Amino acid sequence: MNRRDPRSTSRLLAQAILVAGLSSCTPPVEEISALPEPSIDSSLIVGDYLFVSRDQEARVLGPCDHRMMPVLEVATPLARRIASGQEFSLANDTEALALLDSMLHGSDADVRRFYFWIVTKSLARSDGYYSEGVGYWGTQHLFHNPAEFLTAWSECISEGERKKWAWYLAAEEHIGSENQPTDEVLAEYRQRLESATSMFPEAVAIGRERLLVMVDSIYRSSWGTKSTQRQ
């Protein structure tokens, strides 16, 4: 079993306390712009969804599009700024950590998927306590809601964003496994995730294997040399 650095645990507990004190007030509803007309150009079809060009950005039209999620209307101000592509800051720990808490503890799958997407978009500004929280809460989400995490990870974000998530997950695993041999750490990680997803459909298993390959590669390239032998 992996052991977390007590100092890291203390910081994460402090983050959780901050999140617990958030106000439950519902922010004002903002008008959501209409969806653009989809292009049928075959080069824009990815998986089951159509992508259209808008301001040189790729946006998904389907269940993964944040504009199709009713939660957007009652999301936190920070989440709505991120969703709309406005400038945003993660400097306020309480507001930033609330995104992670909603990703894990949202009231239903739609809320959790929306905040998974929001957290993914926030990774470009991630640092400090928030960065550490991404790895911790992301790992909790993966193992508590594996089908939700793997489906959103596989279908709702870009390849570059998938690699970012794999890095945070690998880094979190390294925190609690620093003195274990690399092969042992990764074998245990695979076993835990396979066990957590054993009863889910094949599509989830495919996403799981893609994620495991990325985590394995990142872990070995970043920390494998240092942790191959026990100290």
PDB file of C-alpha atoms in Angstrom:
ATOM      1  CA  MET A   1       0.000   0.000   0.000  1.00  0.00           C
ATOM      2  CA  ASN A   2       1.309   3.457  -0.920  1.00  0.00           C
ATOM      3  CA  ARG A   3       2.225   5.853   1.892  1.00  0.00           C
ATOM      4  CA  ARG A   4       1.763   9.590   1.493  1.00  0.00           C
ATOM      5  CA  ASP A   5       4.270  12.066   2.856  1.00  0.00           C
ATOM      6  CA  PRO A   6       2.627  13.405   6.095  1.00  0.00           C
ATOM      7  CA  ARG A   7       3.499  16.954   5.056  1.00  0.00           C
ATOM      8  CA  SER A   8       1.669  16.444   1.769  1.00  0.00           C
ATOM      9  CA  THR A   9      -1.352  14.993   3.593  1.00  0.00           C
ATOM     10  CA  SER A  10      -1.467  17.968   5.954  1.00  0.00           C
ATOM     11  CA  ARG A  11      -1.487  20.383   3.066  1.00  0.00           C
ATOM     12  CA  LEU A  12      -4.301  18.492   1.355  1.00  0.00           C
ATOM     13  CA  LEU A  13      -6.349  18.383   4.568  1.00  0.00           C
ATOM     14  CA  ALA A  14      -5.939  22.124   4.854  1.00  0.00           C
ATOM     15  CA  GLN A  15      -7.167  22.455   1.287  1.00  0.00           C
ATOM     16  CA  ALA A  16     -10.203  20.303   2.058  1.00  0.00           C
ATOM     17  CA  ILE A  17     -11.061  22.480   5.076  1.00  0.00           C
ATOM     18  CA  LEU A  18     -10.940  25.573   2.880  1.00  0.00           C
ATOM     19  CA  VAL A  19     -13.298  23.946   0.375  1.00  0.00           C
ATOM     20  CA  ALA A  20     -15.719  22.875   3.121  1.00  0.00           C
ATOM     21  CA  GLY A  21     -16.232  26.506   4.087  1.00  0.00           C
ATOM     22  CA  LEU A  22     -17.389  27.665   0.663  1.00  0.00           C
ATOM     23  CA  SER A  23     -20.670  29.483   0.352  1.00  0.00           C
ATOM     24  CA  SER A  24     -23.538  27.532  -1.219  1.00  0.00           C
ATOM     25  CA  CYS A  25     -25.075  30.622  -2.817  1.00  0.00           C
ATOM     26  CA  THR A  26     -26.069  30.194  -6.440  1.00  0.00           C
ATOM     27  CA  PRO A  27     -24.390  32.732  -8.743  1.00  0.00           C
ATOM     28  CA  PRO A  28     -26.469  34.755 -11.192  1.00  0.00           C
ATOM     29  CA  VAL A  29     -27.456  33.005 -14.374  1.00  0.00           C
ATOM     30  CA  GLU A  30     -25.529  34.122 -17.417  1.00  0.00           C
ATOM     31  CA  GLU A  31     -26.956  33.941 -20.926  1.00  0.00           C
ATOM     32  CA  ILE A  32     -25.457  31.046 -22.865  1.00  0.00           C
ATOM     33  CA  SER A  33     -24.780  31.715 -26.508  1.00  0.00           C
ATOM     34  CA  ALA A  34     -26.391  29.496 -29.128  1.00  0.00           C
ATOM     35  CA  LEU A  35     -24.440  26.590 -30.531  1.00  0.00           C
ATOM     36  CA  PRO A  36     -22.758  27.233 -33.875  1.00  0.00           C
ATOM     37  CA  GLU A  37     -23.846  25.326 -36.940  1.00  0.00           C
ATOM     38  CA  PRO A  38     -21.722  22.164 -37.286  1.00  0.00           C
ATOM     39  CA  SER A  39     -19.538  21.540 -40.304  1.00  0.00           C
ATOM     40  CA  ILE A  40     -19.842  18.114 -41.863  1.00  0.00           C
ATOM     41  CA  ASP A  41     -16.339  18.093 -43.266  1.00  0.00           C
ATOM     42  CA  SER A  42     -15.017  14.567 -42.651  1.00  0.00           C
ATOM     43  CA  SER A  43     -11.681  15.884 -41.434  1.00  0.00           C
ATOM     44  CA  LEU A  44     -13.477  17.432 -38.474  1.00  0.00           C
ATOM     45  CA  ILE A  45     -15.136  14.238 -37.295  1.00  0.00           C
ATOM     46  CA  VAL A  46     -13.439  12.788 -34.214  1.00  0.00           C
ATOM     47  CA  GLY A  47     -14.958   9.688 -32.639  1.00  0.00           C
ATOM     48  CA  ASP A  48     -18.718  10.164 -32.239  1.00  0.00           C
ATOM     49  CA  TYR A  49     -18.591  13.945 -32.217  1.00  0.00           C
ATOM     50  CA  LEU A  50     -18.366  16.756 -34.739  1.00  0.00           C
ATOM     51  CA  PHE A  51     -15.844  19.527 -34.272  1.00  0.00           C
ATOM     52  CA  VAL A  52     -16.342  22.991 -35.707  1.00  0.00           C
ATOM     53  CA  SER A  53     -13.946  25.864 -36.081  1.00  0.00           C
ATOM     54  CA  ARG A  54     -14.724  28.955 -34.005  1.00  0.00           C
ATOM     55  CA  ASP A  55     -12.090  31.595 -33.304  1.00  0.00           C
ATOM     56  CA  GLN A  56      -9.458  29.011 -34.271  1.00  0.00           C
ATOM     57  CA  GLU A  57     -10.482  26.732 -31.387  1.00  0.00           C
ATOM     58  CA  ALA A  58     -11.872  23.192 -31.616  1.00  0.00           C
ATOM     59  CA  ARG A  59     -15.140  22.784 -29.749  1.00  0.00           C
ATOM     60  CA  VAL A  60     -17.107  19.577 -29.261  1.00  0.00           C
ATOM     61  CA  LEU A  61     -20.770  19.394 -30.184  1.00  0.00           C
ATOM     62  CA  GLY A  62     -22.278  16.655 -28.076  1.00  0.00           C
ATOM     63  CA  PRO A  63     -22.522  15.516 -24.462  1.00  0.00           C
ATOM     64  CA  CYS A  64     -18.943  16.644 -23.806  1.00  0.00           C
ATOM     65  CA  ASP A  65     -19.577  20.259 -24.796  1.00  0.00           C
ATOM     66  CA  HIS A  66     -19.844  22.427 -21.691  1.00  0.00           C
ATOM     67  CA  ARG A  67     -22.637  24.421 -23.342  1.00  0.00           C
ATOM     68  CA  MET A  68     -24.751  21.244 -23.393  1.00  0.00           C
ATOM     69  CA  MET A  69     -24.395  20.861 -19.613  1.00  0.00           C
ATOM     70  CA  PRO A  70     -27.172  22.551 -17.578  1.00  0.00           C
ATOM     71  CA  VAL A  71     -24.765  22.948 -14.659  1.00  0.00           C
ATOM     72  CA  LEU A  72     -23.043  25.779 -16.543  1.00  0.00           C
ATOM     73  CA  GLU A  73     -25.916  28.089 -15.593  1.00  0.00           C
ATOM     74  CA  VAL A  74     -25.318  27.579 -11.855  1.00  0.00           C
ATOM     75  CA  ALA A  75     -21.568  26.991 -11.897  1.00  0.00           C
ATOM     76  CA  THR A  76     -19.195  29.042  -9.775  1.00  0.00           C
ATOM     77  CA  PRO A  77     -18.018  32.361 -11.242  1.00  0.00           C
ATOM     78  CA  LEU A  78     -14.498  30.967 -11.672  1.00  0.00           C
ATOM     79  CA  ALA A  79     -15.814  27.896 -13.501  1.00  0.00           C
ATOM     80  CA  ARG A  80     -17.875  30.059 -15.850  1.00  0.00           C
ATOM     81  CA  ARG A  81     -14.898  32.286 -16.610  1.00  0.00           C
ATOM     82  CA  ILE A  82     -12.843  29.230 -17.517  1.00  0.00           C
ATOM     83  CA  ALA A  83     -15.695  27.749 -19.579  1.00  0.00           C
ATOM     84  CA  SER A  84     -16.169  30.950 -21.567  1.00  0.00           C
ATOM     85  CA  GLY A  85     -12.472  31.267 -22.350  1.00  0.00           C
ATOM     86  CA  GLN A  86     -12.038  34.466 -20.338  1.00  0.00           C
ATOM     87  CA  GLU A  87      -8.906  35.329 -18.389  1.00  0.00           C
ATOM     88  CA  PHE A  88      -8.871  33.594 -15.010  1.00  0.00           C
ATOM     89  CA  SER A  89      -6.669  33.227 -11.965  1.00  0.00           C
ATOM     90  CA  LEU A  90      -6.235  30.352  -9.506  1.00  0.00           C
ATOM     91  CA  ALA A  91      -4.699  32.632  -6.880  1.00  0.00           C
ATOM     92  CA  ASN A  92      -7.723  32.333  -4.578  1.00  0.00           C
ATOM     93  CA  ASP A  93      -7.168  28.888  -3.045  1.00  0.00           C
ATOM     94  CA  THR A  94     -10.764  28.563  -1.831  1.00  0.00           C
ATOM     95  CA  GLU A  95     -12.241  29.228  -5.279  1.00  0.00           C
ATOM     96  CA  ALA A  96      -9.663  27.098  -7.074  1.00  0.00           C
ATOM     97  CA  LEU A  97      -9.925  24.106  -4.757  1.00  0.00           C
ATOM     98  CA  ALA A  98     -13.714  24.232  -5.045  1.00  0.00           C
ATOM     99  CA  LEU A  99     -13.282  23.191  -8.690  1.00  0.00           C
ATOM    100  CA  LEU A 100     -11.468  20.035  -7.579  1.00  0.00           C
ATOM    101  CA  ASP A 101     -14.007  19.308  -4.867  1.00  0.00           C
ATOM    102  CA  SER A 102     -16.896  19.611  -7.344  1.00  0.00           C
ATOM    103  CA  MET A 103     -15.106  17.317  -9.797  1.00  0.00           C
ATOM    104  CA  LEU A 104     -14.984  14.594  -7.131  1.00  0.00           C
ATOM    105  CA  HIS A 105     -18.066  15.289  -5.003  1.00  0.00           C
ATOM    106  CA  GLY A 106     -20.478  16.862  -7.497  1.00  0.00           C
ATOM    107  CA  SER A 107     -24.126  15.951  -6.948  1.00  0.00           C
ATOM    108  CA  ASP A 108     -24.394  13.832 -10.102  1.00  0.00           C
ATOM    109  CA  ALA A 109     -22.407  12.560 -13.083  1.00  0.00           C
ATOM    110  CA  ASP A 110     -23.196  15.629 -15.211  1.00  0.00           C
ATOM    111  CA  VAL A 111     -21.842  17.980 -12.552  1.00  0.00           C
ATOM    112  CA  ARG A 112     -18.715  15.886 -12.091  1.00  0.00           C
ATOM    113  CA  ARG A 113     -18.107  15.672 -15.849  1.00  0.00           C
ATOM    114  CA  PHE A 114     -18.505  19.434 -16.203  1.00  0.00           C
ATOM    115  CA  TYR A 115     -15.990  20.112 -13.450  1.00  0.00           C
ATOM    116  CA  PHE A 116     -13.603  17.489 -14.818  1.00  0.00           C
ATOM    117  CA  TRP A 117     -13.639  19.474 -18.050  1.00  0.00           C
ATOM    118  CA  ILE A 118     -13.182  22.755 -16.149  1.00  0.00           C
ATOM    119  CA  VAL A 119     -10.274  21.383 -14.102  1.00  0.00           C
ATOM    120  CA  THR A 120      -8.697  20.107 -17.313  1.00  0.00           C
ATOM    121  CA  LYS A 121      -8.856  23.602 -18.813  1.00  0.00           C
ATOM    122  CA  SER A 122      -7.392  25.051 -15.615  1.00  0.00           C
ATOM    123  CA  LEU A 123      -4.237  22.940 -15.846  1.00  0.00           C
ATOM    124  CA  ALA A 124      -2.588  25.558 -18.040  1.00  0.00           C
ATOM    125  CA  ARG A 125      -2.437  27.813 -14.942  1.00  0.00           C
ATOM    126  CA  SER A 126      -1.877  25.092 -12.353  1.00  0.00           C
ATOM    127  CA  ASP A 127       0.868  25.523  -9.758  1.00  0.00           C
ATOM    128  CA  GLY A 128       1.511  25.394  -6.017  1.00  0.00           C
ATOM    129  CA  TYR A 129      -1.135  23.872  -3.744  1.00  0.00           C
ATOM    130  CA  TYR A 130      -3.614  23.650  -6.595  1.00  0.00           C
ATOM    131  CA  SER A 131      -1.198  21.577  -8.664  1.00  0.00           C
ATOM    132  CA  GLU A 132      -0.716  19.135  -5.803  1.00  0.00           C
ATOM    133  CA  GLY A 133      -4.464  19.006  -5.315  1.00  0.00           C
ATOM    134  CA  VAL A 134      -5.014  18.106  -8.974  1.00  0.00           C
ATOM    135  CA  GLY A 135      -3.007  14.915  -8.531  1.00  0.00           C
ATOM    136  CA  TYR A 136      -4.686  13.995  -5.261  1.00  0.00           C
ATOM    137  CA  TRP A 137      -8.292  14.763  -6.207  1.00  0.00           C
ATOM    138  CA  GLY A 138      -7.765  13.400  -9.706  1.00  0.00           C
ATOM    139  CA  THR A 139      -6.580  10.078  -8.301  1.00  0.00           C
ATOM    140  CA  GLN A 140      -9.533   9.976  -5.909  1.00  0.00           C
ATOM    141  CA  HIS A 141     -11.919  10.664  -8.796  1.00  0.00           C
ATOM    142  CA  LEU A 142     -10.304   7.977 -10.952  1.00  0.00           C
ATOM    143  CA  PHE A 143     -10.670   5.266  -8.317  1.00  0.00           C
ATOM    144  CA  HIS A 144     -14.031   6.365  -6.871  1.00  0.00           C
ATOM    145  CA  ASN A 145     -15.719   7.087 -10.219  1.00  0.00           C
ATOM    146  CA  PRO A 146     -13.584   5.134 -12.713  1.00  0.00           C
ATOM    147  CA  ALA A 147     -16.148   4.896 -15.517  1.00  0.00           C
ATOM    148  CA  GLU A 148     -16.870   8.637 -15.336  1.00  0.00           C
ATOM    149  CA  PHE A 149     -13.210   9.617 -15.233  1.00  0.00           C
ATOM    150  CA  LEU A 150     -12.102   7.297 -18.024  1.00  0.00           C
ATOM    151  CA  THR A 151     -15.027   8.168 -20.293  1.00  0.00           C
ATOM    152  CA  ALA A 152     -14.471  11.917 -19.909  1.00  0.00           C
ATOM    153  CA  TRP A 153     -10.702  11.483 -20.193  1.00  0.00           C
ATOM    154  CA  SER A 154     -11.070   9.448 -23.395  1.00  0.00           C
ATOM    155  CA  GLU A 155     -13.840  11.400 -25.127  1.00  0.00           C
ATOM    156  CA  CYS A 156     -14.056  14.964 -23.815  1.00  0.00           C
ATOM    157  CA  ILE A 157     -10.527  16.360 -23.895  1.00  0.00           C
ATOM    158  CA  SER A 158      -7.593  16.583 -26.287  1.00  0.00           C
ATOM    159  CA  GLU A 159      -4.613  14.246 -26.508  1.00  0.00           C
ATOM    160  CA  GLY A 160      -2.382  16.895 -24.973  1.00  0.00           C
ATOM    161  CA  GLU A 161      -4.788  17.280 -22.056  1.00  0.00           C
ATOM    162  CA  ARG A 162      -4.893  13.508 -21.584  1.00  0.00           C
ATOM    163  CA  LYS A 163      -1.108  13.520 -21.262  1.00  0.00           C
ATOM    164  CA  LYS A 164      -1.300  16.292 -18.668  1.00  0.00           C
ATOM    165  CA  TRP A 165      -3.716  14.238 -16.598  1.00  0.00           C
ATOM    166  CA  ALA A 166      -1.467  11.189 -16.890  1.00  0.00           C
ATOM    167  CA  TRP A 167       1.437  13.284 -15.580  1.00  0.00           C
ATOM    168  CA  TYR A 168      -0.510  14.463 -12.527  1.00  0.00           C
ATOM    169  CA  LEU A 169      -1.674  10.919 -11.777  1.00  0.00           C
ATOM    170  CA  ALA A 170       1.860   9.551 -12.140  1.00  0.00           C
ATOM    171  CA  ALA A 171       3.251  12.313  -9.916  1.00  0.00           C
ATOM    172  CA  GLU A 172       0.669  11.578  -7.224  1.00  0.00           C
ATOM    173  CA  GLU A 173       1.583   7.894  -7.329  1.00  0.00           C
ATOM    174  CA  HIS A 174       5.248   8.796  -6.972  1.00  0.00           C
ATOM    175  CA  ILE A 175       4.584  10.826  -3.804  1.00  0.00           C
ATOM    176  CA  GLY A 176       3.424   7.735  -1.925  1.00  0.00           C
ATOM    177  CA  SER A 177       5.803   5.257  -3.585  1.00  0.00           C
ATOM    178  CA  GLU A 178       9.113   7.081  -3.582  1.00  0.00           C
ATOM    179  CA  ASN A 179      11.180   4.216  -2.174  1.00  0.00           C
ATOM    180  CA  GLN A 180       9.523   1.371  -4.076  1.00  0.00           C
ATOM    181  CA  PRO A 181      10.960  -0.221  -7.241  1.00  0.00           C
ATOM    182  CA  THR A 182       9.376   1.232 -10.347  1.00  0.00           C
ATOM    183  CA  ASP A 183       8.093  -2.092 -11.694  1.00  0.00           C
ATOM    184  CA  GLU A 184       6.412  -2.819  -8.362  1.00  0.00           C
ATOM    185  CA  VAL A 185       4.748   0.591  -8.190  1.00  0.00           C
ATOM    186  CA  LEU A 186       3.353   0.372 -11.704  1.00  0.00           C
ATOM    187  CA  ALA A 187       2.240  -3.247 -11.319  1.00  0.00           C
ATOM    188  CA  GLU A 188       0.316  -2.331  -8.164  1.00  0.00           C
ATOM    189  CA  TYR A 189      -1.215   0.688  -9.889  1.00  0.00           C
ATOM    190  CA  ARG A 190      -2.378  -1.447 -12.810  1.00  0.00           C
ATOM    191  CA  GLN A 191      -3.817  -4.072 -10.474  1.00  0.00           C
ATOM    192  CA  ARG A 192      -5.776  -1.484  -8.488  1.00  0.00           C
ATOM    193  CA  LEU A 193      -7.214   0.167 -11.586  1.00  0.00           C
ATOM    194  CA  GLU A 194      -8.075  -3.135 -13.258  1.00  0.00           C
ATOM    195  CA  SER A 195      -9.862  -4.204 -10.085  1.00  0.00           C
ATOM    196  CA  ALA A 196     -11.790  -0.920  -9.944  1.00  0.00           C
ATOM    197  CA  THR A 197     -12.953  -1.286 -13.569  1.00  0.00           C
ATOM    198  CA  SER A 198     -13.461  -5.045 -13.843  1.00  0.00           C
ATOM    199  CA  MET A 199     -17.264  -4.822 -14.119  1.00  0.00           C
ATOM    200  CA  PHE A 200     -17.446  -1.993 -16.654  1.00  0.00           C
ATOM    201  CA  PRO A 201     -17.985  -2.143 -20.460  1.00  0.00           C
ATOM    202  CA  GLU A 202     -15.185  -2.638 -22.968  1.00  0.00           C
ATOM    203  CA  ALA A 203     -15.072   1.077 -23.808  1.00  0.00           C
ATOM    204  CA  VAL A 204     -14.024   1.828 -20.236  1.00  0.00           C
ATOM    205  CA  ALA A 205     -11.382  -0.899 -20.379  1.00  0.00           C
ATOM    206  CA  ILE A 206      -9.966   0.618 -23.568  1.00  0.00           C
ATOM    207  CA  GLY A 207      -9.699   4.006 -21.890  1.00  0.00           C
ATOM    208  CA  ARG A 208      -8.091   2.383 -18.872  1.00  0.00           C
ATOM    209  CA  GLU A 209      -5.396   0.755 -21.002  1.00  0.00           C
ATOM    210  CA  ARG A 210      -4.620   4.025 -22.777  1.00  0.00           C
ATOM    211  CA  LEU A 211      -4.280   5.778 -19.442  1.00  0.00           C
ATOM    212  CA  LEU A 212      -2.105   3.043 -17.951  1.00  0.00           C
ATOM    213  CA  VAL A 213       0.275   3.185 -20.913  1.00  0.00           C
ATOM    214  CA  MET A 214       0.662   6.951 -20.497  1.00  0.00           C
ATOM    215  CA  VAL A 215       1.116   6.792 -16.721  1.00  0.00           C
ATOM    216  CA  ASP A 216       3.669   3.995 -17.104  1.00  0.00           C
ATOM    217  CA  SER A 217       5.696   5.932 -19.670  1.00  0.00           C
ATOM    218  CA  ILE A 218       5.635   9.204 -17.723  1.00  0.00           C
ATOM    219  CA  TYR A 219       6.447   7.565 -14.400  1.00  0.00           C
ATOM    220  CA  ARG A 220       9.422   5.685 -15.819  1.00  0.00           C
ATOM    221  CA  SER A 221      10.827   8.680 -17.679  1.00  0.00           C
ATOM    222  CA  SER A 222      10.390  11.068 -14.745  1.00  0.00           C
ATOM    223  CA  TRP A 223      11.157   8.957 -11.670  1.00  0.00           C
ATOM    224  CA  GLY A 224      11.994   5.423 -12.789  1.00  0.00           C
ATOM    225  CA  THR A 225      15.773   5.753 -12.581  1.00  0.00           C
ATOM    226  CA  LYS A 226      15.606   7.049  -9.027  1.00  0.00           C
ATOM    227  CA  SER A 227      13.187   4.467  -7.712  1.00  0.00           C
ATOM    228  CA  THR A 228      14.249   1.282  -9.479  1.00  0.00           C
ATOM    229  CA  GLN A 229      16.019   0.008  -6.374  1.00  0.00           C
ATOM    230  CA  ARG A 230      14.920   0.279  -2.756  1.00  0.00           C
ATOM    231  CA  GLN A 231      16.946   2.738  -0.718  1.00  0.00           C
TER     232      GLN A 231
END
